[in-house]
PDB file of C-alpha atoms and ligand atoms in Angstrom:
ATOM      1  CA  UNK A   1       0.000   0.000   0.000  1.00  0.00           C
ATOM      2  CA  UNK A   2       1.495   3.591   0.462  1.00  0.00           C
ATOM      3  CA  UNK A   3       4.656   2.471   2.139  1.00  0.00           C
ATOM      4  CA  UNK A   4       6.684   2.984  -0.721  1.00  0.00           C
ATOM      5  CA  UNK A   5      10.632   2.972  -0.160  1.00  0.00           C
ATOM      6  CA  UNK A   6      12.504   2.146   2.754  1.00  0.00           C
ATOM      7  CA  UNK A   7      14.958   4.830   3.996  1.00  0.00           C
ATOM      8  CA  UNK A   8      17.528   3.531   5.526  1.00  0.00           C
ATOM      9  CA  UNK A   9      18.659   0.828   3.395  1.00  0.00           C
ATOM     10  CA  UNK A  10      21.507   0.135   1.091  1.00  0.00           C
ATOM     11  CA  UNK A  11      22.139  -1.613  -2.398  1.00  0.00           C
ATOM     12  CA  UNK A  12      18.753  -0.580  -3.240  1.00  0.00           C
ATOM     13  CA  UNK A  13      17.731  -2.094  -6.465  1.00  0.00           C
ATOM     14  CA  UNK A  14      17.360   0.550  -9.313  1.00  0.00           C
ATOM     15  CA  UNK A  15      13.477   1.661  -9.602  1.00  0.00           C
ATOM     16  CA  UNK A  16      11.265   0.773 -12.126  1.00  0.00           C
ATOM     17  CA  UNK A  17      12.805  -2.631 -12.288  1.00  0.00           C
ATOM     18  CA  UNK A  18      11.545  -5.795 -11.189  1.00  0.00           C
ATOM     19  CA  UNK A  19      14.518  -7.833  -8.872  1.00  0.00           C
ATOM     20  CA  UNK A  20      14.262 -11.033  -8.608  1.00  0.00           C
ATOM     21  CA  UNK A  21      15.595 -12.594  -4.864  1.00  0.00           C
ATOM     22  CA  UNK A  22      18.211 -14.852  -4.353  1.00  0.00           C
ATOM     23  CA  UNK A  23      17.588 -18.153  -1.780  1.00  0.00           C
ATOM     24  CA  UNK A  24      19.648 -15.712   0.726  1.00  0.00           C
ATOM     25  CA  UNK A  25      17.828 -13.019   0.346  1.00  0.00           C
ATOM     26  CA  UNK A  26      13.921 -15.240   0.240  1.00  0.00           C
ATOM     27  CA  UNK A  27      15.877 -16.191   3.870  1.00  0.00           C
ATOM     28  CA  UNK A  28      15.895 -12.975   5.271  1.00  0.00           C
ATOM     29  CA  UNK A  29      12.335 -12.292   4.039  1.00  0.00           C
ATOM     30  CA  UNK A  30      11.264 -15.628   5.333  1.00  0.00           C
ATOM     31  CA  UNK A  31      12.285 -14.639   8.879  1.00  0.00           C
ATOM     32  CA  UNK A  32      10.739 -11.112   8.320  1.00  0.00           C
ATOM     33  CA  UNK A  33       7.412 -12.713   7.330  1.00  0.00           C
ATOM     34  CA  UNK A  34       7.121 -15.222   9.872  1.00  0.00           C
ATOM     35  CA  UNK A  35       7.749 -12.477  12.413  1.00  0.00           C
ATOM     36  CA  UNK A  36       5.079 -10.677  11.074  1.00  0.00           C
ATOM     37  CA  UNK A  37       2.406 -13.161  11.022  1.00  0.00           C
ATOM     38  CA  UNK A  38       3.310 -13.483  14.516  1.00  0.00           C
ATOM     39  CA  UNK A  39       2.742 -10.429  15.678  1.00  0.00           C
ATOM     40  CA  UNK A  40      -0.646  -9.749  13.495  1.00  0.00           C
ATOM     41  CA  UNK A  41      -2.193 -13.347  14.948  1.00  0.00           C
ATOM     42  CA  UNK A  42      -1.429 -11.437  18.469  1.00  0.00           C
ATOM     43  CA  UNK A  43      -2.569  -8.202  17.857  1.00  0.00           C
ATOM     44  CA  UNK A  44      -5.978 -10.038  16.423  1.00  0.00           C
ATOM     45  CA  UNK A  45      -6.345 -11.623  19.285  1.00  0.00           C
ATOM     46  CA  UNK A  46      -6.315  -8.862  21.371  1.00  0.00           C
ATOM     47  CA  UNK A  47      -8.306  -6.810  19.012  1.00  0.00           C
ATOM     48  CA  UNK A  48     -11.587  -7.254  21.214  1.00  0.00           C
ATOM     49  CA  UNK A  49     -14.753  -5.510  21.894  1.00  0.00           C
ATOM     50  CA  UNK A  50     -14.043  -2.254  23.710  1.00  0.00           C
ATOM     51  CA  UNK A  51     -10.231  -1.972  23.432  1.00  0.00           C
ATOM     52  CA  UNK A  52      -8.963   1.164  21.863  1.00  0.00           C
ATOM     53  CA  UNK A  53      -7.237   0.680  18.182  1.00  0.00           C
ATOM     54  CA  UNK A  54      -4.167   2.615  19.509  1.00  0.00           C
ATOM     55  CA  UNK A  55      -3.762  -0.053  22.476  1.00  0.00           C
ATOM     56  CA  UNK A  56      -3.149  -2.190  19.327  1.00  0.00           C
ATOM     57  CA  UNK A  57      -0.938   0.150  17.957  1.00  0.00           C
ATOM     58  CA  UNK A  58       1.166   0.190  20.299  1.00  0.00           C
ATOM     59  CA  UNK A  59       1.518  -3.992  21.045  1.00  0.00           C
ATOM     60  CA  UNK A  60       2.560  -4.037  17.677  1.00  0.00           C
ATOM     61  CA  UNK A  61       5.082  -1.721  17.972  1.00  0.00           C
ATOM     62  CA  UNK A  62       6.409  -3.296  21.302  1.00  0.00           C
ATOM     63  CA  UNK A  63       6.686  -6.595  19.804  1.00  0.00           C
ATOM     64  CA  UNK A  64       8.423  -5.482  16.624  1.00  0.00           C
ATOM     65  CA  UNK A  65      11.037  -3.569  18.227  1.00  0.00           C
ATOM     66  CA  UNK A  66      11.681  -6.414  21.050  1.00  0.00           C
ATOM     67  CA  UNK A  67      12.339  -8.557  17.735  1.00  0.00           C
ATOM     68  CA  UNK A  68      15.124  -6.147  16.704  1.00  0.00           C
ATOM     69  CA  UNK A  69      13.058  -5.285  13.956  1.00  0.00           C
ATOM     70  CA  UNK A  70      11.765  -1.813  12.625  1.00  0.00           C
ATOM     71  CA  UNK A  71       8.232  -0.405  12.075  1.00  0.00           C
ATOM     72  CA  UNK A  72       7.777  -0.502   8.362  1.00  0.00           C
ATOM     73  CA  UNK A  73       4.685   2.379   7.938  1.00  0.00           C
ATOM     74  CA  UNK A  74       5.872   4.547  11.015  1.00  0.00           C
ATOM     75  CA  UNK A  75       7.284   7.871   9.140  1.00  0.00           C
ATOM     76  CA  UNK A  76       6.744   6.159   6.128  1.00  0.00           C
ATOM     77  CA  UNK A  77       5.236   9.488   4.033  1.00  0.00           C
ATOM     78  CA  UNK A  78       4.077  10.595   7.894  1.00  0.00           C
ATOM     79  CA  UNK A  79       1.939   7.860   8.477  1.00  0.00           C
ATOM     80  CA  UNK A  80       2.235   8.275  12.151  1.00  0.00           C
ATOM     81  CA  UNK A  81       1.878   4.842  13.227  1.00  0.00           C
ATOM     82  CA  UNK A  82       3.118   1.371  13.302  1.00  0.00           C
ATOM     83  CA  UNK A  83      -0.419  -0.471  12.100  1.00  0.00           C
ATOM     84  CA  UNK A  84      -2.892   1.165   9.918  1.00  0.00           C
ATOM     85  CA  UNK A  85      -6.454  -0.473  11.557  1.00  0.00           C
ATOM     86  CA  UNK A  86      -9.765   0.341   9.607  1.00  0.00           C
ATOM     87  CA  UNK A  87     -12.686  -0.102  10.328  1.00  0.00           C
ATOM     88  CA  UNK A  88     -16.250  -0.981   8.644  1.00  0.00           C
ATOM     89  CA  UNK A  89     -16.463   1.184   5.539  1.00  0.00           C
ATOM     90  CA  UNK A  90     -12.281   1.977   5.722  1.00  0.00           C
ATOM     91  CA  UNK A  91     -10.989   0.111   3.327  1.00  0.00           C
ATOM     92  CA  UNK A  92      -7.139   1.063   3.774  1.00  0.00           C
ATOM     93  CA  UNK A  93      -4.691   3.265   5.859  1.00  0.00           C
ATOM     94  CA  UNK A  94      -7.363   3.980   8.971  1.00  0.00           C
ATOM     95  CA  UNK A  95      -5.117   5.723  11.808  1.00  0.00           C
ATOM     96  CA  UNK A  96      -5.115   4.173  15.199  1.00  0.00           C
ATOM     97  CA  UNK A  97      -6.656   6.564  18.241  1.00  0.00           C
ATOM     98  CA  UNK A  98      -8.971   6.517  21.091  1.00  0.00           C
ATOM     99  CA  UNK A  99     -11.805   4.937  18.724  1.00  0.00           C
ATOM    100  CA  UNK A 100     -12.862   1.404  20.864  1.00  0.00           C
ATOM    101  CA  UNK A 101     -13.954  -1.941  18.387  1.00  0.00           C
ATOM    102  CA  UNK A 102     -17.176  -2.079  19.337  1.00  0.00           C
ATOM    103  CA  UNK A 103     -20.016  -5.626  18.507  1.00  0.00           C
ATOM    104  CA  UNK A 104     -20.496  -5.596  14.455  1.00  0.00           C
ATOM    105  CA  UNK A 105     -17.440  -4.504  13.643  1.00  0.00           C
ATOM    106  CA  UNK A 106     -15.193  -5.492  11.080  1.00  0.00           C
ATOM    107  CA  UNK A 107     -11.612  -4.247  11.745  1.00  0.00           C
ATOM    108  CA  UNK A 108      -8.377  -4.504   9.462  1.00  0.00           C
ATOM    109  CA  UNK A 109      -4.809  -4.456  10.486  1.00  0.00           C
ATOM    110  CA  UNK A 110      -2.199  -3.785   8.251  1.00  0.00           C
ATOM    111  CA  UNK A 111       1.584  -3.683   9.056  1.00  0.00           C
ATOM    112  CA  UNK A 112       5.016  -3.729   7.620  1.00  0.00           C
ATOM    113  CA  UNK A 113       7.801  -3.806   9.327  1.00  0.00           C
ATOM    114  CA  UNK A 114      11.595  -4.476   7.969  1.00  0.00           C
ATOM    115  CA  UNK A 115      14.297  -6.953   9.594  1.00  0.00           C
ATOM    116  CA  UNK A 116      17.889  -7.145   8.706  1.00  0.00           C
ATOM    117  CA  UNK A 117      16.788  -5.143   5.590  1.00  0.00           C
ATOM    118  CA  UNK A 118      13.969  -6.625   4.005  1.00  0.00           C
ATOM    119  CA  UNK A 119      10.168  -5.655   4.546  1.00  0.00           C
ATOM    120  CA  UNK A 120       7.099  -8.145   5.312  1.00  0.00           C
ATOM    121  CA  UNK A 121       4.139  -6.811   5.092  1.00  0.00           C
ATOM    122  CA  UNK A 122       0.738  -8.323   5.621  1.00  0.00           C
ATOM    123  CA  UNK A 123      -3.153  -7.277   6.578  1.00  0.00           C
ATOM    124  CA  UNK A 124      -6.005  -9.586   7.753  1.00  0.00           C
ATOM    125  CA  UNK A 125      -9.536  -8.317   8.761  1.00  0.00           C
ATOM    126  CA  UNK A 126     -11.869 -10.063  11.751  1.00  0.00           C
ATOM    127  CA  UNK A 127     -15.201  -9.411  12.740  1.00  0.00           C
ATOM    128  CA  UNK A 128     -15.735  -8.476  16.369  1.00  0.00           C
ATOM    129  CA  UNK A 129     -18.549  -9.930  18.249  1.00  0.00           C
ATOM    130  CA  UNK A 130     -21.636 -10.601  16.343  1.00  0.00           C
ATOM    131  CA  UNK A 131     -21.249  -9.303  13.158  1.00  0.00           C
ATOM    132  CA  UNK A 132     -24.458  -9.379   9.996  1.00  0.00           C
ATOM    133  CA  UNK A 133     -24.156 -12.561   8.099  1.00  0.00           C
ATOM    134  CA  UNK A 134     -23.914 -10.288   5.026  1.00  0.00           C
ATOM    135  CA  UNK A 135     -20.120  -8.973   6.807  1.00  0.00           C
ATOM    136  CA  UNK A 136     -19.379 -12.781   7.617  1.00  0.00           C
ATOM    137  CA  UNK A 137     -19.616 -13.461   3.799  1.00  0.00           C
ATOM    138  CA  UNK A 138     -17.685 -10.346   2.705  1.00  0.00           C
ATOM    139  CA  UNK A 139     -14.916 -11.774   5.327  1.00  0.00           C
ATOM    140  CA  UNK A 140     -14.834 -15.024   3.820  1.00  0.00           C
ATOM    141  CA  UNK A 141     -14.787 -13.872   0.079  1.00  0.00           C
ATOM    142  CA  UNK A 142     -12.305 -11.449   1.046  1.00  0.00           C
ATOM    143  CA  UNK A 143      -9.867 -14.172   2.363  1.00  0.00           C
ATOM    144  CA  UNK A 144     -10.803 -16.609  -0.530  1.00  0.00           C
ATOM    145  CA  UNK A 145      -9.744 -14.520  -2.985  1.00  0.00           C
ATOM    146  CA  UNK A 146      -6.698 -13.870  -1.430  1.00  0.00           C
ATOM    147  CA  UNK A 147      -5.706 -17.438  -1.986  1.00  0.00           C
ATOM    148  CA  UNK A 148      -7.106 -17.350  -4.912  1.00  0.00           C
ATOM    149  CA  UNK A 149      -4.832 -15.390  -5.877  1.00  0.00           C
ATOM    150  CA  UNK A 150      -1.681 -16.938  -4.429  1.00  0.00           C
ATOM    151  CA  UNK A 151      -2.842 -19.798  -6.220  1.00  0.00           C
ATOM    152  CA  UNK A 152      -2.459 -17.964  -9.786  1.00  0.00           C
ATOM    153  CA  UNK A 153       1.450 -16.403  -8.656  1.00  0.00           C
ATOM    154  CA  UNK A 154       2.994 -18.931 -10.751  1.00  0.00           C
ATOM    155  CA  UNK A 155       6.246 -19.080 -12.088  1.00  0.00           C
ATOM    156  CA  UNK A 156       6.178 -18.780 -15.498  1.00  0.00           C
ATOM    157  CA  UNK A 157       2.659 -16.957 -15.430  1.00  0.00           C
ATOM    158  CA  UNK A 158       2.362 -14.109 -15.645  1.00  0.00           C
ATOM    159  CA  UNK A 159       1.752 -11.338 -12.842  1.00  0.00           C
ATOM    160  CA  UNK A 160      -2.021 -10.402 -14.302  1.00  0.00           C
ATOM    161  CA  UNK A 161      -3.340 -13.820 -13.856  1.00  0.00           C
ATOM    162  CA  UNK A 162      -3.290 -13.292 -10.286  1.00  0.00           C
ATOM    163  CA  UNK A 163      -5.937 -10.033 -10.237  1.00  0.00           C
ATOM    164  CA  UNK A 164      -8.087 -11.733 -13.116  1.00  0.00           C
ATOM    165  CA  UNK A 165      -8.374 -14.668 -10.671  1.00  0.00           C
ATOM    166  CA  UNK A 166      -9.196 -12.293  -7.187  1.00  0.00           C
ATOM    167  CA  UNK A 167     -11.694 -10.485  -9.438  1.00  0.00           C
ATOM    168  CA  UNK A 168     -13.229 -13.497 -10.929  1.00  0.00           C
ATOM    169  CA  UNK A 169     -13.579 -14.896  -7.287  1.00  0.00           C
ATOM    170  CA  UNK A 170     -15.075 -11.293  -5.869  1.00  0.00           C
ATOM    171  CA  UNK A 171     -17.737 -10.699  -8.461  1.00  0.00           C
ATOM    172  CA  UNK A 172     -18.963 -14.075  -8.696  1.00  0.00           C
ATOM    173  CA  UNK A 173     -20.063 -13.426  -5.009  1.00  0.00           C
ATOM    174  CA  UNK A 174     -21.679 -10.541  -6.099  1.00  0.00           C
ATOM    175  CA  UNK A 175     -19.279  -8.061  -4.530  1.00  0.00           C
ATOM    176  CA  UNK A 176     -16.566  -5.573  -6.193  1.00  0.00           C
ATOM    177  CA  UNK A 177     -12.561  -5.266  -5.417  1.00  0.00           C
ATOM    178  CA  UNK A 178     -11.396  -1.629  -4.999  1.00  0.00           C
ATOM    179  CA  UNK A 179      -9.302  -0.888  -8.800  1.00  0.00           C
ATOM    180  CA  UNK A 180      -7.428   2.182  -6.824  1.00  0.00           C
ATOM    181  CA  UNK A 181      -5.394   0.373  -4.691  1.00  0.00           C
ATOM    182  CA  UNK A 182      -2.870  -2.677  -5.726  1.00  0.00           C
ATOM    183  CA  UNK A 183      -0.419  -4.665  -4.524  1.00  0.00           C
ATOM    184  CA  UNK A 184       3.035  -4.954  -5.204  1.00  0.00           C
ATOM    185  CA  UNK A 185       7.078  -6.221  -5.440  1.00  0.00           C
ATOM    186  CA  UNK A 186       8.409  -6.060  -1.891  1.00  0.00           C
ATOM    187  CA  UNK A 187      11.771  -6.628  -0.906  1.00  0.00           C
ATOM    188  CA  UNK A 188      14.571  -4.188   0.436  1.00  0.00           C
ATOM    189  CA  UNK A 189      12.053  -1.388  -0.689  1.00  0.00           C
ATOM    190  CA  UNK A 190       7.559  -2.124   0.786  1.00  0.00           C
ATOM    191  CA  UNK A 191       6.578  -0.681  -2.901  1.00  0.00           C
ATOM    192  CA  UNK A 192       8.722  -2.172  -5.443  1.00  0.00           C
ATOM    193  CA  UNK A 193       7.923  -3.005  -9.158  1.00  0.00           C
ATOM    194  CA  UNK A 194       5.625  -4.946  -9.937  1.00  0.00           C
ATOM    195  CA  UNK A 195       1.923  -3.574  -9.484  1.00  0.00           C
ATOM    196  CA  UNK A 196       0.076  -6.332  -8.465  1.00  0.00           C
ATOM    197  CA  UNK A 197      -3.849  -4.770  -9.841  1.00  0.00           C
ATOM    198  CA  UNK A 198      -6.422  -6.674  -8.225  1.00  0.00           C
ATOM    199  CA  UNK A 199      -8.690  -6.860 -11.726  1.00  0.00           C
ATOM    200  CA  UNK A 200      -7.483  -7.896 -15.073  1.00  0.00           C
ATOM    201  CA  UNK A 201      -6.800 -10.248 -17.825  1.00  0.00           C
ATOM    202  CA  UNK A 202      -4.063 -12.825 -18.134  1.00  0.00           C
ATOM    203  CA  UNK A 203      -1.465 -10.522 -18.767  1.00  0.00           C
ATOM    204  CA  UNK A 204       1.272  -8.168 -17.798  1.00  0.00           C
ATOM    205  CA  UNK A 205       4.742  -9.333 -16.674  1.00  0.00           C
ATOM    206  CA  UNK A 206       6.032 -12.908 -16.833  1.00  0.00           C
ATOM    207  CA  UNK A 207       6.782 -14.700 -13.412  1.00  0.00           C
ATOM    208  CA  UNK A 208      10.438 -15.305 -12.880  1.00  0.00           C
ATOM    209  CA  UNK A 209      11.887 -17.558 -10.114  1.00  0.00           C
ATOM    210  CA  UNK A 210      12.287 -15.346  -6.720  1.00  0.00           C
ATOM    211  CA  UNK A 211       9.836 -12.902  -7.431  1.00  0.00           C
ATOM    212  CA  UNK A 212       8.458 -11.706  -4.198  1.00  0.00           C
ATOM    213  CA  UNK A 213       4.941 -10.252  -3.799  1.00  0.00           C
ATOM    214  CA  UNK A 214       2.581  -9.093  -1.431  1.00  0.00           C
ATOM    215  CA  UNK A 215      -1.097  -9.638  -2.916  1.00  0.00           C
ATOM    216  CA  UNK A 216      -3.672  -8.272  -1.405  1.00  0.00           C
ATOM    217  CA  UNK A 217      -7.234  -7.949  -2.206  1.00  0.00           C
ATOM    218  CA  UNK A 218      -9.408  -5.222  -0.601  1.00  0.00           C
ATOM    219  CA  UNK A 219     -12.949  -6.237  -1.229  1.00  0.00           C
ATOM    220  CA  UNK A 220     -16.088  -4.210  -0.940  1.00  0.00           C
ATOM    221  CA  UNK A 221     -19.875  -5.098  -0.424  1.00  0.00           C
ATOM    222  CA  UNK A 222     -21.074  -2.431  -2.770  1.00  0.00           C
ATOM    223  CA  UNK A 223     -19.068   0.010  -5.263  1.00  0.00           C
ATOM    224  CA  UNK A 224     -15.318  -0.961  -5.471  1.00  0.00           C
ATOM    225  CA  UNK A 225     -14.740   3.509  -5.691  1.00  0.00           C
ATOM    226  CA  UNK A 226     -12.923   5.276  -2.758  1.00  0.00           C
ATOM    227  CA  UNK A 227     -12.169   8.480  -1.188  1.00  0.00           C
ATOM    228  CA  UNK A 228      -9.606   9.712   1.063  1.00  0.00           C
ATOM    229  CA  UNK A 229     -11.004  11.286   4.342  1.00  0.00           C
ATOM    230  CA  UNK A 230     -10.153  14.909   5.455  1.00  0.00           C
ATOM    231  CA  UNK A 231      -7.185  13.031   7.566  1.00  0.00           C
ATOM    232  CA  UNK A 232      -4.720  12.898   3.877  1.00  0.00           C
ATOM    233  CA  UNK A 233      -4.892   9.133   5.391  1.00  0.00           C
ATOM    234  CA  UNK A 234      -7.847   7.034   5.998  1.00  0.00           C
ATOM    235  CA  UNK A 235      -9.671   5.687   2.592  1.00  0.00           C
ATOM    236  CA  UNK A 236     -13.174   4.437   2.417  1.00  0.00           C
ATOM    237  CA  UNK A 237     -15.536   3.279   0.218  1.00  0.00           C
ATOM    238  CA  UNK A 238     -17.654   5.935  -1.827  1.00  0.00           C
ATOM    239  CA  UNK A 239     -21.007   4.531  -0.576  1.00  0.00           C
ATOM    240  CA  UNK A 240     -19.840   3.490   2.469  1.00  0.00           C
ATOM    241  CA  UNK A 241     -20.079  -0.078   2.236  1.00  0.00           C
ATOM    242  CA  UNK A 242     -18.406  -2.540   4.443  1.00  0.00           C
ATOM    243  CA  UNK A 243     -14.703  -3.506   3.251  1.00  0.00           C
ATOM    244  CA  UNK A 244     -12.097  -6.103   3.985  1.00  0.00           C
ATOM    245  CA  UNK A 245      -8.745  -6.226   3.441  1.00  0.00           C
ATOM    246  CA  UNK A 246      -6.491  -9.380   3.301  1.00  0.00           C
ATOM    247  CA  UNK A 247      -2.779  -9.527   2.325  1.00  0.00           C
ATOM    248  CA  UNK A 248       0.278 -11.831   2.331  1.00  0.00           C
ATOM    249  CA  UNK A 249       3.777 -11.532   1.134  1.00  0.00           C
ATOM    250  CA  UNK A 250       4.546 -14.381  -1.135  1.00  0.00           C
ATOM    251  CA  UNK A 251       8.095 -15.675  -2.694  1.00  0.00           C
ATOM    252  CA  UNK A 252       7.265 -17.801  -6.199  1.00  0.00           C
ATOM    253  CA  UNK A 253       9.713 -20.349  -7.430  1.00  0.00           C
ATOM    254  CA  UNK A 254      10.103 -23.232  -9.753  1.00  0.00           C
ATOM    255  CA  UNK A 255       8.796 -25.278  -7.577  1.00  0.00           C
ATOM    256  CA  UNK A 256       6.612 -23.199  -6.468  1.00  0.00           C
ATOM    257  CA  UNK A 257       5.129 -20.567  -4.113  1.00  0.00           C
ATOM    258  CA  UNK A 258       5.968 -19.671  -0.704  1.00  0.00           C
ATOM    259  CA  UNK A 259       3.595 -17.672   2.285  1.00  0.00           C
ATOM    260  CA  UNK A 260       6.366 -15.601   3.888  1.00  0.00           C
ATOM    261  CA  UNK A 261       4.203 -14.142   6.193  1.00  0.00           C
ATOM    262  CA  UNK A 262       2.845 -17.326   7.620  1.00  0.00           C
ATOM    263  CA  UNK A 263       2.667 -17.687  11.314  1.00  0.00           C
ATOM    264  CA  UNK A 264       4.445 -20.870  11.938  1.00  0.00           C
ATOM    265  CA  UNK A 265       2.701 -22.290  14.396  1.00  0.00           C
ATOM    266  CA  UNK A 266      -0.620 -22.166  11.966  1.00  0.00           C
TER     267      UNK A 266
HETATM  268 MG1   MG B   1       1.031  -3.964   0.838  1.00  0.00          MG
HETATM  269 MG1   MG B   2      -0.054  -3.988   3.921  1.00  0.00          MG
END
């Protein structure tokens, strides 16, 4: 999402190409992601009726920095915090605050963070108490069509068939994926080349060995159109709309494709 290029890294790859990862480097990404997923299958289960989203906020970055790792979105462009959480009808980059998850809710948390110079990033959305059967659906879509997905990041496909395949999943539940927000390459740099679009047709870029990605679809109950909130942060869907938000960082091979950001205990 917006956390496009690290700072404080070296040997960046030149922009505007895609770089492929060596086994070393897949490694360091491995340990990033699994770190991750950690942390986000904590925070989500302490994301509970009445707690405020900052409270989560701040676990996060506890837990990230006890790791020796680094907040990937804090600073990032200003983003003043270490998750982005939004709720209901925020589809991406909701700031944490005082605001308690209250019965009905759905609630997404994104986070990136970087260790030993690589990013993992990775977003999952829960329901809090006793949500409409209508948002149980949406949450279950949302996460199908995020393997869905993984399942078309194939080597030797090509980087298109994975959005043709999230669509195709999302509209044949009758609900629409936002077009204004992709994925992307992630490696020493959160936003690297390429897009990863969320519609399409088999097309685009071929799939080379050690491509890393982080797919993730953001799926909507009614329009898939956005705006941006007074903030110059939160997003939300134009007709306010429930939205969910589900996102992995993946490493494709020959023999074939890895979940970085895979809790390992799961
Ligand atoms: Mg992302
Ligand atoms: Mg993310």
């Amino acid at each position: 999402m917006f956390c496009a290029a690290a700072t404080n890294q070296t040997a960046e790859p030149p922009e505007g190409q895609i770089y492929l990862k060596s086994a070393s480097e897949i490694a360091t990404m491995r340990r990033a992601g699994r770190l991750l997923g950690r942390i986000i299958r904590e925070v989500l289960q302490n994301a509970g009726e009445g707690v405020p989203t900052i409270e989560l906020d701040k676990l996060a970055y506890r837990r990230i920095r006890e790791a020796g790792a680094v907040p990937g979105f804090l600073g990032l462009y200003s983003f003043p915090n270490t998750l982005c959480i939004s709720i209901n009808e925020e589809v991406v980059h909701g700031i944490p605050g005082k605001r308690r998850l209250k019965s009905g809710d759905i609630v997404s948390i994104d986070c990136g963070l970087i260790l030993d110079g690589f990013f993992a990033d990775h977003a999952w959305t829960i329901g809090i108490g006793k949500l409409d059967p209508e948002a149980e659906r949406l949450l279950r879509v949302g996460e199908e069509s995020l393997y869905k997905g993984i399942a078309a990041a194939r080597y030797g496909g090509r980087v298109g068939d994975i959005g043709q395949a999230i669509e195709e999943h999302v509209t044949a539940a009758g609900f629409s994926v936002v077009e204004e927000y992709t994925g992307h390459g992630i490696g020493r740099r959160c936003h690297e080349d390429p897009k990863v679009y969320n519609t399409g047709a088999r097309r685009g870029k071929r799939i080379g060995q050690g491509l890393t990605l982080a797919i993730e679809p953001m799926v909507n109950i009614g329009t898939g159109k956005t705006k941006e909130l007074e903030d110059g942060w939160t997003v939300v869907t134009a007709d306010r709309s429930l939205s969910a938000h589900f996102e992995h960082t993946v490493a494709i091979g020959s023999r074939g494709t890895e979940i970085l950001t895979r809790d390992e205990d799961n």
